[in-house]
Amino acid sequence: MDPQRGPEGVVDHTTVLIAGAGPAGLVLGNLLQAQGIGTLIVERASREQVQTRARAGFLGPNSARVLVEHGLGAGLLHKGRSHGVCAFRGEDGEFELDYSRLGQGEVHTVYPQQDLVTDLVAEYLDRGGEIRFGATVTDVDSGTATIRYRGEQGDSVATGRFLAGCDGSNGVTRRAVPGPRLTQDHGVSWLAVLAEAPQSMAAVTYAIHDDGFAGHMARSPEVTRYYLQVPPGDDPETWTDDRIWAALRTRMRVDEFGQLKEGPITERRVVRLRSEVSDRIQHDRLFLVGDAASLISPSAAKGANLAIMEAEVLASALISLLHNDDERPLAAYSRTCLPRVWRAQEFSRWMIDLLHAPDDDFHRALRRARLHSLRDCRAHQNFFAEHYVGI
Ligand SMILES: Cc1cc2nc3c(=O)[nH]c(=O)nc-3n(C[C@H](O)[C@H](O)[C@H](O)COP(=O)(O)OP(=O)(O)OC[C@H]3O[C@@H](n4cnc5c(N)ncnc54)[C@H](O)[C@@H]3O)c2cc1C
């Protein structure tokens, strides 16, 4: 039996033990279960919590391909919305980039992360996978692929042949991978809000203003995400609904471009724009995936897309080893993923520089020049389009 309860009654054993049921852990679990490889997911939150946690929404073409190719795309194909235009607003007016006609001609699919996670949980359980919800991993041994976790029943132990650390940026597994981590605080914070209101503009809109950046992103027909640049460390509770809408009206220049569709704010949190990348994302029998492997700022909407890319690479490497006795893809896991992680980091940083200038005239003038180039130069637009949707 796999997973099974061991003779002591406290040890679970499976082939691939997965910490965390976010996009990374659930995509990995689904791909392995589909190939008859036993998995067990240990997840700190309840099922209700993981299925209602609103975060990402913009999935690139590689993520859509992975989900559809592996039979995980029914919800995405049915309810996801294709999105191929973004707009930049500033003191010189507004311009749109139809990135579906630039670069490789690819688009995003807008599908809220909580809907994706809901689909992935249901499909994983259908494929025979097992999830321990409400179980917090407290300790990891990468050599024996063992974790200790604390749940409602008290402390337990689970072992596997391999261990996948998919427990996000504040998880436990990443600490078991030695070696330096390169960290960068980009010095910028965003107030991320969800508004119970339809989107105000057809396109993702980036507004550049002396008060700070503001962003508008579709999520679903009833819910829209907005971002407001705020001072680092700001308390989200000081941002009342009225204050948020007033700041958005100013920075989105509604007098010039039209009113916003307003509604109650249902979530507000301050997100520090940070990056963390380590030299390698594997150690002994432990492999890190998604935010546990590297943290990226949400400025270019890459985090969930990297998580899905890495989950597919790791699943394919494990399948090669377990079914074909070929250990080379698994040995190369870090080398395969890290160059893509760094390209995403580079573009995210590029977006941060575009959207937030240091508070001096020289840098503001440079940013304006970059925006003009993006508005007028086809080569620059193609660069943007390829990096915006790709990994
Ligand atoms: C406001 C915001 C907007 C974003 N927008 C986008 C976007 O549009 N596009 C995009 O690609 N990305 C976006 N991202 C990033 C994206 O949400 C993350 O990169 C993505 O969730 C990473 O998936 P993951 O599975 O690696 O980690 P997570 O989703 O963080 O999942 C980790 C799981 O591990 C569990 N866990 C943690 N610790 C433990 C423990 N000790 N024991 C057991 N379980 C544990 C957690 O409960 C969680 O369920 C956004 C992020 C934010 C904050």
PDB file of C-alpha atoms in Angstrom, residues 27-204:
ATOM      1  CA  VAL A  27       0.702  20.059  -9.861  1.00  0.00           C
ATOM      2  CA  LEU A  28       3.612  17.785  -8.883  1.00  0.00           C
ATOM      3  CA  GLY A  29       1.297  15.413  -6.989  1.00  0.00           C
ATOM      4  CA  ASN A  30      -1.145  15.220  -9.888  1.00  0.00           C
ATOM      5  CA  LEU A  31       1.539  14.503 -12.497  1.00  0.00           C
ATOM      6  CA  LEU A  32       3.084  11.740 -10.376  1.00  0.00           C
ATOM      7  CA  GLN A  33      -0.239  10.131  -9.421  1.00  0.00           C
ATOM      8  CA  ALA A  34      -1.157  10.017 -13.123  1.00  0.00           C
ATOM      9  CA  GLN A  35       1.933   7.838 -13.684  1.00  0.00           C
ATOM     10  CA  GLY A  36       1.098   5.496 -10.811  1.00  0.00           C
ATOM     11  CA  ILE A  37       3.713   6.996  -8.476  1.00  0.00           C
ATOM     12  CA  GLY A  38       2.404   7.207  -4.900  1.00  0.00           C
ATOM     13  CA  THR A  39       2.460  10.578  -3.162  1.00  0.00           C
ATOM     14  CA  LEU A  40       1.340  12.076   0.136  1.00  0.00           C
ATOM     15  CA  ILE A  41       0.887  15.816   0.646  1.00  0.00           C
ATOM     16  CA  VAL A  42       1.253  17.319   4.132  1.00  0.00           C
ATOM     17  CA  GLU A  43      -0.407  20.760   4.281  1.00  0.00           C
ATOM     18  CA  ARG A  44      -0.521  23.179   7.207  1.00  0.00           C
ATOM     19  CA  ALA A  45      -3.783  24.903   6.269  1.00  0.00           C
ATOM     20  CA  SER A  46      -7.289  23.464   6.047  1.00  0.00           C
ATOM     21  CA  ARG A  47      -8.816  22.517   2.686  1.00  0.00           C
ATOM     22  CA  GLU A  48     -11.131  25.529   2.976  1.00  0.00           C
ATOM     23  CA  GLN A  49      -8.158  27.867   3.537  1.00  0.00           C
ATOM     24  CA  VAL A  50      -6.095  26.666   0.566  1.00  0.00           C
ATOM     25  CA  GLN A  51      -9.141  26.826  -1.714  1.00  0.00           C
ATOM     26  CA  THR A  52      -9.984  30.428  -0.795  1.00  0.00           C
ATOM     27  CA  ARG A  53      -6.482  31.993  -0.695  1.00  0.00           C
ATOM     28  CA  ALA A  54      -6.582  34.643  -3.431  1.00  0.00           C
ATOM     29  CA  ARG A  55      -3.149  35.414  -4.847  1.00  0.00           C
ATOM     30  CA  ALA A  56      -2.126  34.918  -8.480  1.00  0.00           C
ATOM     31  CA  GLY A  57      -4.356  35.283 -11.494  1.00  0.00           C
ATOM     32  CA  PHE A  58      -2.207  35.615 -14.609  1.00  0.00           C
ATOM     33  CA  LEU A  59      -1.035  32.314 -16.034  1.00  0.00           C
ATOM     34  CA  GLY A  60       1.375  32.300 -18.953  1.00  0.00           C
ATOM     35  CA  PRO A  61       1.155  29.981 -21.971  1.00  0.00           C
ATOM     36  CA  ASN A  62       3.580  27.431 -20.512  1.00  0.00           C
ATOM     37  CA  SER A  63       1.407  27.067 -17.385  1.00  0.00           C
ATOM     38  CA  ALA A  64      -1.731  26.673 -19.507  1.00  0.00           C
ATOM     39  CA  ARG A  65       0.061  24.042 -21.628  1.00  0.00           C
ATOM     40  CA  VAL A  66       1.205  22.059 -18.566  1.00  0.00           C
ATOM     41  CA  LEU A  67      -2.283  22.094 -17.069  1.00  0.00           C
ATOM     42  CA  VAL A  68      -4.102  21.177 -20.286  1.00  0.00           C
ATOM     43  CA  GLU A  69      -1.590  18.526 -21.413  1.00  0.00           C
ATOM     44  CA  HIS A  70      -1.816  16.743 -18.085  1.00  0.00           C
ATOM     45  CA  GLY A  71      -5.603  16.760 -17.831  1.00  0.00           C
ATOM     46  CA  LEU A  72      -5.727  19.589 -15.265  1.00  0.00           C
ATOM     47  CA  GLY A  73      -7.113  22.347 -17.485  1.00  0.00           C
ATOM     48  CA  ALA A  74     -10.885  21.797 -17.480  1.00  0.00           C
ATOM     49  CA  GLY A  75     -11.653  24.756 -15.166  1.00  0.00           C
ATOM     50  CA  LEU A  76      -9.060  26.966 -16.848  1.00  0.00           C
ATOM     51  CA  LEU A  77     -10.471  26.236 -20.321  1.00  0.00           C
ATOM     52  CA  HIS A  78     -14.051  26.685 -19.158  1.00  0.00           C
ATOM     53  CA  LYS A  79     -13.757  29.781 -16.934  1.00  0.00           C
ATOM     54  CA  GLY A  80     -10.322  31.274 -17.701  1.00  0.00           C
ATOM     55  CA  ARG A  81     -10.241  34.424 -19.810  1.00  0.00           C
ATOM     56  CA  SER A  82      -7.678  35.122 -22.478  1.00  0.00           C
ATOM     57  CA  HIS A  83      -5.790  38.392 -21.929  1.00  0.00           C
ATOM     58  CA  GLY A  84      -3.412  39.971 -24.429  1.00  0.00           C
ATOM     59  CA  VAL A  85      -3.334  43.744 -23.928  1.00  0.00           C
ATOM     60  CA  CYS A  86      -1.766  45.911 -21.237  1.00  0.00           C
ATOM     61  CA  ALA A  87      -1.780  49.674 -20.849  1.00  0.00           C
ATOM     62  CA  PHE A  88       0.639  52.193 -19.358  1.00  0.00           C
ATOM     63  CA  ARG A  89      -0.668  55.479 -17.987  1.00  0.00           C
ATOM     64  CA  GLY A  90       1.411  58.467 -17.002  1.00  0.00           C
ATOM     65  CA  GLU A  91       1.989  62.193 -17.367  1.00  0.00           C
ATOM     66  CA  ASP A  92       2.306  61.803 -21.165  1.00  0.00           C
ATOM     67  CA  GLY A  93      -1.033  60.056 -21.571  1.00  0.00           C
ATOM     68  CA  GLU A  94      -1.791  56.391 -22.064  1.00  0.00           C
ATOM     69  CA  PHE A  95      -0.621  53.777 -24.548  1.00  0.00           C
ATOM     70  CA  GLU A  96      -1.607  50.166 -24.999  1.00  0.00           C
ATOM     71  CA  LEU A  97       0.568  47.222 -25.971  1.00  0.00           C
ATOM     72  CA  ASP A  98      -1.291  44.409 -27.690  1.00  0.00           C
ATOM     73  CA  TYR A  99       1.216  41.743 -26.697  1.00  0.00           C
ATOM     74  CA  SER A 100      -0.886  39.048 -28.362  1.00  0.00           C
ATOM     75  CA  ARG A 101       0.445  40.531 -31.636  1.00  0.00           C
ATOM     76  CA  LEU A 102       4.028  41.103 -30.481  1.00  0.00           C
ATOM     77  CA  GLY A 103       6.940  38.785 -29.683  1.00  0.00           C
ATOM     78  CA  GLN A 104       5.756  35.179 -29.986  1.00  0.00           C
ATOM     79  CA  GLY A 105       2.105  36.301 -30.162  1.00  0.00           C
ATOM     80  CA  GLU A 106       1.227  34.671 -26.847  1.00  0.00           C
ATOM     81  CA  VAL A 107      -1.334  35.636 -24.196  1.00  0.00           C
ATOM     82  CA  HIS A 108      -2.093  35.137 -20.511  1.00  0.00           C
ATOM     83  CA  THR A 109      -5.060  33.215 -19.197  1.00  0.00           C
ATOM     84  CA  VAL A 110      -6.696  34.976 -16.265  1.00  0.00           C
ATOM     85  CA  TYR A 111      -7.766  32.319 -13.777  1.00  0.00           C
ATOM     86  CA  PRO A 112      -7.743  33.025 -10.032  1.00  0.00           C
ATOM     87  CA  GLN A 113      -5.235  30.934  -8.072  1.00  0.00           C
ATOM     88  CA  GLN A 114      -7.873  29.779  -5.568  1.00  0.00           C
ATOM     89  CA  ASP A 115      -9.972  28.332  -8.416  1.00  0.00           C
ATOM     90  CA  LEU A 116      -6.919  26.575  -9.835  1.00  0.00           C
ATOM     91  CA  VAL A 117      -6.029  25.153  -6.406  1.00  0.00           C
ATOM     92  CA  THR A 118      -9.644  23.968  -5.950  1.00  0.00           C
ATOM     93  CA  ASP A 119      -9.468  22.128  -9.313  1.00  0.00           C
ATOM     94  CA  LEU A 120      -6.074  20.634  -8.490  1.00  0.00           C
ATOM     95  CA  VAL A 121      -7.139  19.350  -5.054  1.00  0.00           C
ATOM     96  CA  ALA A 122     -10.249  17.641  -6.501  1.00  0.00           C
ATOM     97  CA  GLU A 123      -8.301  16.045  -9.357  1.00  0.00           C
ATOM     98  CA  TYR A 124      -5.453  14.932  -7.070  1.00  0.00           C
ATOM     99  CA  LEU A 125      -7.875  13.157  -4.736  1.00  0.00           C
ATOM    100  CA  ASP A 126      -9.590  11.579  -7.778  1.00  0.00           C
ATOM    101  CA  ARG A 127      -6.212  10.253  -8.894  1.00  0.00           C
ATOM    102  CA  GLY A 128      -5.834   8.486  -5.543  1.00  0.00           C
ATOM    103  CA  GLY A 129      -3.578  11.053  -3.861  1.00  0.00           C
ATOM    104  CA  GLU A 130      -3.771  11.706  -0.142  1.00  0.00           C
ATOM    105  CA  ILE A 131      -3.562  15.095   1.591  1.00  0.00           C
ATOM    106  CA  ARG A 132      -3.159  15.632   5.342  1.00  0.00           C
ATOM    107  CA  PHE A 133      -4.724  19.058   5.856  1.00  0.00           C
ATOM    108  CA  GLY A 134      -4.041  20.938   9.107  1.00  0.00           C
ATOM    109  CA  ALA A 135      -0.636  19.229   9.411  1.00  0.00           C
ATOM    110  CA  THR A 136       2.409  21.465   9.891  1.00  0.00           C
ATOM    111  CA  VAL A 137       5.837  20.188   8.884  1.00  0.00           C
ATOM    112  CA  THR A 138       8.191  20.937  11.764  1.00  0.00           C
ATOM    113  CA  ASP A 139      11.379  19.107  10.805  1.00  0.00           C
ATOM    114  CA  VAL A 140      12.987  17.727   7.633  1.00  0.00           C
ATOM    115  CA  ASP A 141      15.745  15.157   7.060  1.00  0.00           C
ATOM    116  CA  SER A 142      16.878  15.409   3.443  1.00  0.00           C
ATOM    117  CA  GLY A 143      19.124  12.309   3.683  1.00  0.00           C
ATOM    118  CA  THR A 144      16.348   9.901   4.667  1.00  0.00           C
ATOM    119  CA  ALA A 145      13.503  11.886   2.994  1.00  0.00           C
ATOM    120  CA  THR A 146      11.714  12.077   6.340  1.00  0.00           C
ATOM    121  CA  ILE A 147       9.523  14.808   7.746  1.00  0.00           C
ATOM    122  CA  ARG A 148       7.978  15.307  11.150  1.00  0.00           C
ATOM    123  CA  TYR A 149       4.672  17.054  11.255  1.00  0.00           C
ATOM    124  CA  ARG A 150       2.175  18.216  13.845  1.00  0.00           C
ATOM    125  CA  GLY A 151      -1.535  17.786  13.250  1.00  0.00           C
ATOM    126  CA  GLU A 152      -4.751  17.295  15.149  1.00  0.00           C
ATOM    127  CA  GLN A 153      -3.637  13.795  16.150  1.00  0.00           C
ATOM    128  CA  GLY A 154      -0.372  15.111  17.620  1.00  0.00           C
ATOM    129  CA  ASP A 155       3.120  14.563  16.217  1.00  0.00           C
ATOM    130  CA  SER A 156       3.687  12.152  13.313  1.00  0.00           C
ATOM    131  CA  VAL A 157       6.462  11.077  10.986  1.00  0.00           C
ATOM    132  CA  ALA A 158       6.286  10.475   7.248  1.00  0.00           C
ATOM    133  CA  THR A 159       8.978   9.056   4.980  1.00  0.00           C
ATOM    134  CA  GLY A 160       9.390   8.752   1.239  1.00  0.00           C
ATOM    135  CA  ARG A 161      11.981   7.767  -1.309  1.00  0.00           C
ATOM    136  CA  PHE A 162      12.011  11.434  -2.298  1.00  0.00           C
ATOM    137  CA  LEU A 163      10.900  14.626  -0.656  1.00  0.00           C
ATOM    138  CA  ALA A 164       9.501  17.666  -2.478  1.00  0.00           C
ATOM    139  CA  GLY A 165       9.600  20.981  -0.609  1.00  0.00           C
ATOM    140  CA  CYS A 166       6.584  22.912  -1.924  1.00  0.00           C
ATOM    141  CA  ASP A 167       5.815  24.756   1.316  1.00  0.00           C
ATOM    142  CA  GLY A 168       6.253  28.300   0.032  1.00  0.00           C
ATOM    143  CA  SER A 169       8.609  31.113   0.966  1.00  0.00           C
ATOM    144  CA  ASN A 170       8.100  30.781   4.736  1.00  0.00           C
ATOM    145  CA  GLY A 171       8.173  26.990   4.821  1.00  0.00           C
ATOM    146  CA  VAL A 172      10.544  24.639   6.585  1.00  0.00           C
ATOM    147  CA  THR A 173      12.013  22.527   3.775  1.00  0.00           C
ATOM    148  CA  ARG A 174      14.131  25.260   2.193  1.00  0.00           C
ATOM    149  CA  ARG A 175      16.220  25.467   5.374  1.00  0.00           C
ATOM    150  CA  ALA A 176      17.356  21.869   4.782  1.00  0.00           C
ATOM    151  CA  VAL A 177      19.151  22.844   1.551  1.00  0.00           C
ATOM    152  CA  PRO A 178      22.607  24.201   2.435  1.00  0.00           C
ATOM    153  CA  GLY A 179      24.385  26.891   0.476  1.00  0.00           C
ATOM    154  CA  PRO A 180      24.058  30.620   0.046  1.00  0.00           C
ATOM    155  CA  ARG A 181      20.787  32.309  -0.857  1.00  0.00           C
ATOM    156  CA  LEU A 182      20.957  35.559  -2.746  1.00  0.00           C
ATOM    157  CA  THR A 183      18.366  37.903  -1.317  1.00  0.00           C
ATOM    158  CA  GLN A 184      17.212  41.289  -2.523  1.00  0.00           C
ATOM    159  CA  ASP A 185      14.780  43.680  -0.928  1.00  0.00           C
ATOM    160  CA  HIS A 186      13.685  45.884  -3.829  1.00  0.00           C
ATOM    161  CA  GLY A 187      12.846  48.706  -1.399  1.00  0.00           C
ATOM    162  CA  VAL A 188       9.248  48.905  -2.570  1.00  0.00           C
ATOM    163  CA  SER A 189       5.981  47.759  -0.963  1.00  0.00           C
ATOM    164  CA  TRP A 190       2.579  47.342  -2.534  1.00  0.00           C
ATOM    165  CA  LEU A 191      -0.802  47.407  -0.885  1.00  0.00           C
ATOM    166  CA  ALA A 192      -2.497  44.486  -2.670  1.00  0.00           C
ATOM    167  CA  VAL A 193      -6.277  44.792  -2.562  1.00  0.00           C
ATOM    168  CA  LEU A 194      -9.180  42.812  -3.906  1.00  0.00           C
ATOM    169  CA  ALA A 195     -12.291  44.798  -4.763  1.00  0.00           C
ATOM    170  CA  GLU A 196     -15.740  43.318  -5.158  1.00  0.00           C
ATOM    171  CA  ALA A 197     -16.202  45.158  -8.428  1.00  0.00           C
ATOM    172  CA  PRO A 198     -15.904  44.336 -12.124  1.00  0.00           C
ATOM    173  CA  GLN A 199     -12.728  45.410 -13.881  1.00  0.00           C
ATOM    174  CA  SER A 200     -12.641  49.108 -14.753  1.00  0.00           C
ATOM    175  CA  MET A 201     -10.586  48.795 -17.925  1.00  0.00           C
ATOM    176  CA  ALA A 202     -10.357  46.015 -20.496  1.00  0.00           C
ATOM    177  CA  ALA A 203      -6.569  45.763 -20.072  1.00  0.00           C
ATOM    178  CA  VAL A 204      -4.121  45.313 -17.214  1.00  0.00           C
TER     179      VAL A 204
END
